[in-house]
Amino acid sequence: FFNDTATTEIYTEQIVGSVRCVQETVSEPFEKFEIDYHIPCLFVQPQIPSEHILIFFHGNGEDVNYSRHLLEEVVKQLNIYVLAVEYPGYGVYVGEISEQRVCQDAETVFEYLVNRLGFEKEKILIMGRSIGTGPATHLARHKDPGCLILISPFTSIKEVAKDVVGSLLSYLVKDKFRNIDLFELVRVPTLLIHGKQDKLITYQHSVKLKEKCGAYCLLHLSEDMTHSELDIDNDLLAPLWNFFMKIQYSLTTEKGYVIEIPKKLFEPPLNLVYQGK
């Protein structure tokens, strides 16, 4: 699984690997402690090296590989690197999922890209879809990347539950990933993409987030897009290019630019080897 090197005419390689990092601090309000573990990630490379990389956080009920087709199209059209981060309890990532662990992993990956691989913060794009808009918003709030792109975002998990099961039962749901509280502290250009046919997380969530955003925020509402189905060209790529044009964000890379990705990142961690993964 970790050494998948299928070659296509568009991409040099599509590989699933892991980031291993010891991190002593994480952003408030989370507790500070040392971690030492592997974070499985899907890394998709463009044909031509790029100075830009997009960190992607997928939705619920799927793993990083489920998003492969969408991410391949993003790489093909934007010619940037994409790194999709897995969550504990999903795919090959053993462990229990929690808001703290997911956000901690997000910060670990971001810091690894900046401090170990040499990516500039302003050339890192953050994209989250559905539940993935939680860690994506957290990163934008604490790390100041180049921009933030959210697909079908929510104000908070409790508000989603209220829409689905009613206000009474929603009190039984823990109020995690309160994007609405972080949004007024976001200081990077933000794109919100939401479908008007989304019945799980209604587009009113994006409307409320836009009103709270502390930076330039563009809201794109797609007429036919649902929560799980989107047209990559019309619902994602077209809004993206329009957003980049409005904020004058360039994806150009200096000629001759090369970035070295350590081969060890694509080796399976021993704990997965022993488990027969």
Short mmCIF file of C-alpha atoms in Angstrom, two decimals:
data_model
loop_
_atom_site.label_atom_id
_atom_site.label_comp_id
_atom_site.label_asym_id
_atom_site.label_seq_id
_atom_site.Cartn_x
_atom_site.Cartn_y
_atom_site.Cartn_z
CA PHE A 1 0.00 0.00 0.00
CA PHE A 2 2.73 2.48 0.91
CA ASN A 3 4.80 1.67 -2.18
CA ASP A 4 2.10 2.22 -4.81
CA THR A 5 4.09 3.70 -7.72
CA ALA A 6 1.60 3.47 -10.58
CA THR A 7 2.84 5.74 -13.37
CA THR A 8 0.55 7.63 -15.72
CA GLU A 9 1.20 9.99 -18.61
CA ILE A 10 0.13 12.93 -16.42
CA TYR A 11 1.88 12.27 -13.13
CA THR A 12 5.38 11.08 -12.42
CA GLU A 13 4.08 8.94 -9.58
CA GLN A 14 1.22 8.58 -7.17
CA ILE A 15 2.40 7.36 -3.83
CA VAL A 16 0.95 6.78 -0.41
CA GLY A 17 3.50 7.40 2.32
CA SER A 18 3.74 8.62 5.88
CA VAL A 19 5.12 11.57 7.77
CA ARG A 20 7.01 10.75 10.96
CA CYS A 21 7.75 13.64 13.25
CA VAL A 22 8.47 14.38 16.90
CA GLN A 23 6.63 17.53 17.88
CA GLU A 24 6.82 19.04 21.34
CA THR A 25 4.17 21.73 21.05
CA VAL A 26 0.79 22.17 19.46
CA SER A 27 -1.38 25.27 19.26
CA GLU A 28 -3.73 26.32 22.01
CA PRO A 29 -6.21 25.35 23.34
CA PHE A 30 -4.83 21.83 23.10
CA GLU A 31 -2.58 20.28 25.73
CA LYS A 32 1.15 20.31 24.95
CA PHE A 33 2.93 16.96 24.86
CA GLU A 34 5.46 15.02 22.83
CA ILE A 35 4.36 12.75 20.00
CA ASP A 36 6.30 10.24 17.93
CA TYR A 37 4.28 8.33 15.35
CA HIS A 38 3.54 8.00 11.66
CA ILE A 39 0.76 9.84 9.85
CA PRO A 40 -0.33 8.07 6.63
CA CYS A 41 -0.69 10.47 3.68
CA LEU A 42 -1.44 10.28 -0.03
CA PHE A 43 1.12 12.28 -2.03
CA VAL A 44 0.34 13.18 -5.65
CA GLN A 45 3.07 14.78 -7.73
CA PRO A 46 2.71 16.96 -10.84
CA GLN A 47 4.68 16.26 -13.98
CA ILE A 48 6.67 19.48 -13.53
CA PRO A 49 8.04 20.34 -10.03
CA SER A 50 6.12 23.08 -8.25
CA GLU A 51 6.86 25.48 -5.42
CA HIS A 52 3.25 25.07 -4.25
CA ILE A 53 1.59 22.27 -2.34
CA LEU A 54 -2.03 21.73 -1.30
CA ILE A 55 -2.82 19.94 1.96
CA PHE A 56 -6.16 18.13 1.67
CA PHE A 57 -8.47 16.88 4.43
CA HIS A 58 -11.16 14.50 3.20
CA GLY A 59 -14.77 14.06 4.26
CA ASN A 60 -16.36 11.51 6.58
CA GLY A 61 -17.08 7.94 5.51
CA GLU A 62 -14.01 7.72 3.23
CA ASP A 63 -10.21 7.54 3.36
CA VAL A 64 -7.48 9.37 1.47
CA ASN A 65 -7.56 6.94 -1.43
CA TYR A 66 -11.27 7.63 -2.00
CA SER A 67 -10.36 11.20 -2.96
CA ARG A 68 -7.63 10.16 -5.40
CA HIS A 69 -9.56 10.99 -8.61
CA LEU A 70 -10.51 14.48 -7.42
CA LEU A 71 -6.95 15.19 -6.29
CA GLU A 72 -5.47 13.89 -9.55
CA GLU A 73 -7.59 16.42 -11.42
CA VAL A 74 -6.45 19.21 -9.12
CA VAL A 75 -2.81 18.27 -9.74
CA LYS A 76 -3.40 18.01 -13.49
CA GLN A 77 -5.07 21.42 -13.78
CA LEU A 78 -3.06 23.42 -11.22
CA ASN A 79 0.31 21.64 -11.58
CA ILE A 80 0.98 21.64 -7.83
CA TYR A 81 1.78 18.95 -5.29
CA VAL A 82 -1.08 17.55 -3.22
CA LEU A 83 -0.76 15.86 0.15
CA ALA A 84 -3.92 14.25 1.56
CA VAL A 85 -3.74 13.59 5.30
CA GLU A 86 -5.39 10.54 6.83
CA TYR A 87 -7.33 10.52 10.13
CA PRO A 88 -6.84 8.06 13.02
CA GLY A 89 -9.21 5.12 12.65
CA TYR A 90 -9.47 5.59 8.87
CA GLY A 91 -7.72 3.43 6.25
CA VAL A 92 -4.41 2.07 7.58
CA TYR A 93 -4.13 4.67 10.36
CA VAL A 94 -4.65 2.77 13.61
CA GLY A 95 -6.04 4.76 16.53
CA GLU A 96 -9.07 6.61 17.79
CA ILE A 97 -10.17 9.81 16.11
CA SER A 98 -10.53 12.98 18.15
CA GLU A 99 -10.56 16.69 17.38
CA GLN A 100 -7.28 17.17 19.25
CA ARG A 101 -5.48 14.33 17.46
CA VAL A 102 -6.69 15.38 14.00
CA CYS A 103 -5.67 19.02 14.50
CA GLN A 104 -2.38 17.95 16.06
CA ASP A 105 -1.63 15.79 13.01
CA ALA A 106 -2.55 18.67 10.71
CA GLU A 107 -0.04 20.94 12.44
CA THR A 108 2.63 18.24 12.38
CA VAL A 109 2.26 17.79 8.62
CA PHE A 110 2.29 21.55 8.00
CA GLU A 111 5.43 22.07 10.08
CA TYR A 112 7.13 19.14 8.35
CA LEU A 113 6.49 20.67 4.94
CA VAL A 114 7.89 24.04 6.07
CA ASN A 115 10.78 23.03 8.32
CA ARG A 116 11.90 19.76 6.76
CA LEU A 117 10.98 20.03 3.07
CA GLY A 118 11.39 23.77 2.69
CA PHE A 119 7.98 24.86 1.39
CA GLU A 120 7.18 28.51 2.05
CA LYS A 121 4.07 29.04 4.19
CA GLU A 122 2.45 31.38 1.66
CA LYS A 123 2.84 28.71 -1.02
CA ILE A 124 0.91 26.12 0.96
CA LEU A 125 -2.80 25.91 0.14
CA ILE A 126 -5.22 24.30 2.60
CA MET A 127 -8.33 22.49 1.37
CA GLY A 128 -10.94 20.67 3.43
CA ARG A 129 -14.18 18.94 2.51
CA SER A 130 -17.09 18.34 4.90
CA ILE A 131 -15.61 17.12 8.23
CA GLY A 132 -12.20 17.98 6.77
CA THR A 133 -13.07 21.68 6.94
CA GLY A 134 -12.50 21.40 10.69
CA PRO A 135 -8.74 20.70 10.63
CA ALA A 136 -8.39 22.89 7.52
CA THR A 137 -9.86 25.90 9.35
CA HIS A 138 -7.70 25.13 12.38
CA LEU A 139 -4.56 25.27 10.24
CA ALA A 140 -5.61 28.51 8.55
CA ARG A 141 -6.22 30.08 11.96
CA HIS A 142 -2.90 29.01 13.50
CA LYS A 143 -0.42 28.72 10.62
CA ASP A 144 -1.31 31.48 8.10
CA PRO A 145 -0.94 29.52 4.82
CA GLY A 146 -1.34 31.02 1.35
CA CYS A 147 -5.10 30.53 1.29
CA LEU A 148 -7.97 28.42 2.60
CA ILE A 149 -10.44 26.47 0.43
CA LEU A 150 -13.46 24.82 2.05
CA ILE A 151 -15.93 22.51 0.30
CA SER A 152 -19.28 21.97 2.05
CA PRO A 153 -18.10 23.48 5.35
CA PHE A 154 -20.08 23.63 8.61
CA THR A 155 -20.32 26.16 11.41
CA SER A 156 -20.04 23.42 14.07
CA ILE A 157 -20.78 19.71 14.41
CA LYS A 158 -23.61 20.45 16.83
CA GLU A 159 -25.30 22.79 14.33
CA VAL A 160 -25.13 20.06 11.68
CA ALA A 161 -26.73 17.63 14.13
CA LYS A 162 -29.43 20.18 14.90
CA ASP A 163 -30.28 20.47 11.20
CA VAL A 164 -30.44 16.70 10.80
CA VAL A 165 -32.03 15.39 14.03
CA GLY A 166 -33.49 18.51 15.63
CA SER A 167 -32.43 20.85 18.39
CA LEU A 168 -33.45 18.57 21.27
CA LEU A 169 -31.32 15.56 20.24
CA SER A 170 -28.47 17.85 19.18
CA TYR A 171 -27.78 18.54 22.87
CA LEU A 172 -26.46 14.97 23.07
CA VAL A 173 -23.80 15.76 20.46
CA LYS A 174 -20.45 17.13 21.63
CA ASP A 175 -19.77 20.50 20.06
CA LYS A 176 -16.52 19.82 18.22
CA PHE A 177 -14.83 21.66 15.36
CA ARG A 178 -16.47 25.04 15.95
CA ASN A 179 -15.41 26.63 12.66
CA ILE A 180 -17.68 29.58 13.34
CA ASP A 181 -15.53 30.62 16.34
CA LEU A 182 -12.26 30.36 14.42
CA PHE A 183 -13.43 32.13 11.28
CA GLU A 184 -13.23 35.67 12.62
CA LEU A 185 -9.58 34.91 13.48
CA VAL A 186 -8.71 33.60 10.00
CA ARG A 187 -6.42 36.11 8.27
CA VAL A 188 -5.87 34.44 4.89
CA PRO A 189 -7.97 34.66 1.69
CA THR A 190 -10.76 32.10 1.85
CA LEU A 191 -12.95 30.35 -0.72
CA LEU A 192 -16.19 28.64 0.34
CA ILE A 193 -17.79 26.19 -2.10
CA HIS A 194 -21.22 24.82 -1.27
CA GLY A 195 -24.02 23.05 -3.11
CA LYS A 196 -27.56 24.37 -2.93
CA GLN A 197 -28.77 20.75 -3.05
CA ASP A 198 -26.73 19.75 0.01
CA LYS A 199 -29.20 18.24 2.46
CA LEU A 200 -26.67 17.14 5.09
CA ILE A 201 -24.82 20.43 5.60
CA THR A 202 -27.00 23.16 4.13
CA TYR A 203 -25.40 26.07 2.32
CA GLN A 204 -26.58 28.43 5.08
CA HIS A 205 -23.56 27.19 7.05
CA SER A 206 -21.28 28.75 4.41
CA VAL A 207 -23.31 31.96 4.40
CA LYS A 208 -22.81 32.30 8.17
CA LEU A 209 -19.10 31.52 7.89
CA LYS A 210 -18.62 34.16 5.22
CA GLU A 211 -20.21 36.77 7.48
CA LYS A 212 -17.73 35.87 10.24
CA CYS A 213 -14.54 35.60 8.19
CA GLY A 214 -11.76 37.93 9.28
CA ALA A 215 -10.21 38.13 5.80
CA TYR A 216 -11.32 38.31 2.17
CA CYS A 217 -13.89 35.55 1.67
CA LEU A 218 -15.51 34.45 -1.59
CA LEU A 219 -18.64 32.29 -1.49
CA HIS A 220 -19.50 30.12 -4.48
CA LEU A 221 -22.90 28.41 -4.44
CA SER A 222 -23.40 25.63 -7.00
CA GLU A 223 -26.97 25.04 -8.16
CA ASP A 224 -26.82 21.24 -8.63
CA MET A 225 -24.06 20.22 -6.23
CA THR A 226 -25.04 17.91 -3.35
CA HIS A 227 -23.01 16.96 -0.29
CA SER A 228 -21.39 13.92 -1.90
CA GLU A 229 -21.57 14.74 -5.60
CA LEU A 230 -19.84 17.61 -7.35
CA ASP A 231 -18.77 18.38 -10.89
CA ILE A 232 -15.00 18.78 -10.71
CA ASP A 233 -14.83 21.32 -13.54
CA ASN A 234 -17.83 23.51 -12.70
CA ASP A 235 -18.08 23.09 -8.94
CA LEU A 236 -14.37 23.06 -8.04
CA LEU A 237 -11.85 24.05 -10.71
CA ALA A 238 -13.76 27.01 -12.18
CA PRO A 239 -14.41 28.57 -8.73
CA LEU A 240 -10.76 27.95 -7.85
CA TRP A 241 -9.39 29.81 -10.87
CA ASN A 242 -11.84 32.66 -10.28
CA PHE A 243 -10.71 32.84 -6.64
CA PHE A 244 -7.01 32.90 -7.56
CA MET A 245 -7.67 35.68 -10.06
CA LYS A 246 -9.53 37.82 -7.52
CA ILE A 247 -6.85 37.50 -4.83
CA GLN A 248 -4.05 37.68 -7.44
CA TYR A 249 -2.57 34.40 -6.24
CA SER A 250 0.01 33.02 -8.67
CA LEU A 251 0.85 29.32 -8.98
CA THR A 252 3.88 29.92 -11.19
CA THR A 253 7.17 28.25 -10.28
CA GLU A 254 10.67 29.49 -10.98
CA LYS A 255 12.29 27.62 -13.87
CA GLY A 256 14.63 24.88 -12.71
CA TYR A 257 13.01 24.56 -9.27
CA VAL A 258 13.50 21.14 -7.71
CA ILE A 259 12.41 19.83 -4.34
CA GLU A 260 13.83 16.67 -2.81
CA ILE A 261 11.28 14.35 -1.19
CA PRO A 262 13.09 11.87 1.12
CA LYS A 263 12.59 8.30 -0.11
CA LYS A 264 12.20 7.11 3.47
CA LEU A 265 8.78 8.81 3.58
CA PHE A 266 7.51 6.19 1.14
CA GLU A 267 8.72 3.23 3.19
CA PRO A 268 6.08 1.43 5.29
CA PRO A 269 6.48 2.04 9.05
CA LEU A 270 7.58 -1.03 10.98
CA ASN A 271 4.35 -1.11 12.96
CA LEU A 272 2.41 -1.63 9.72
CA VAL A 273 4.89 -4.18 8.41
CA TYR A 274 4.46 -6.23 11.58
CA GLN A 275 0.69 -6.00 11.26
CA GLY A 276 0.91 -7.37 7.73
CA LYS A 277 -0.47 -4.18 6.13
#
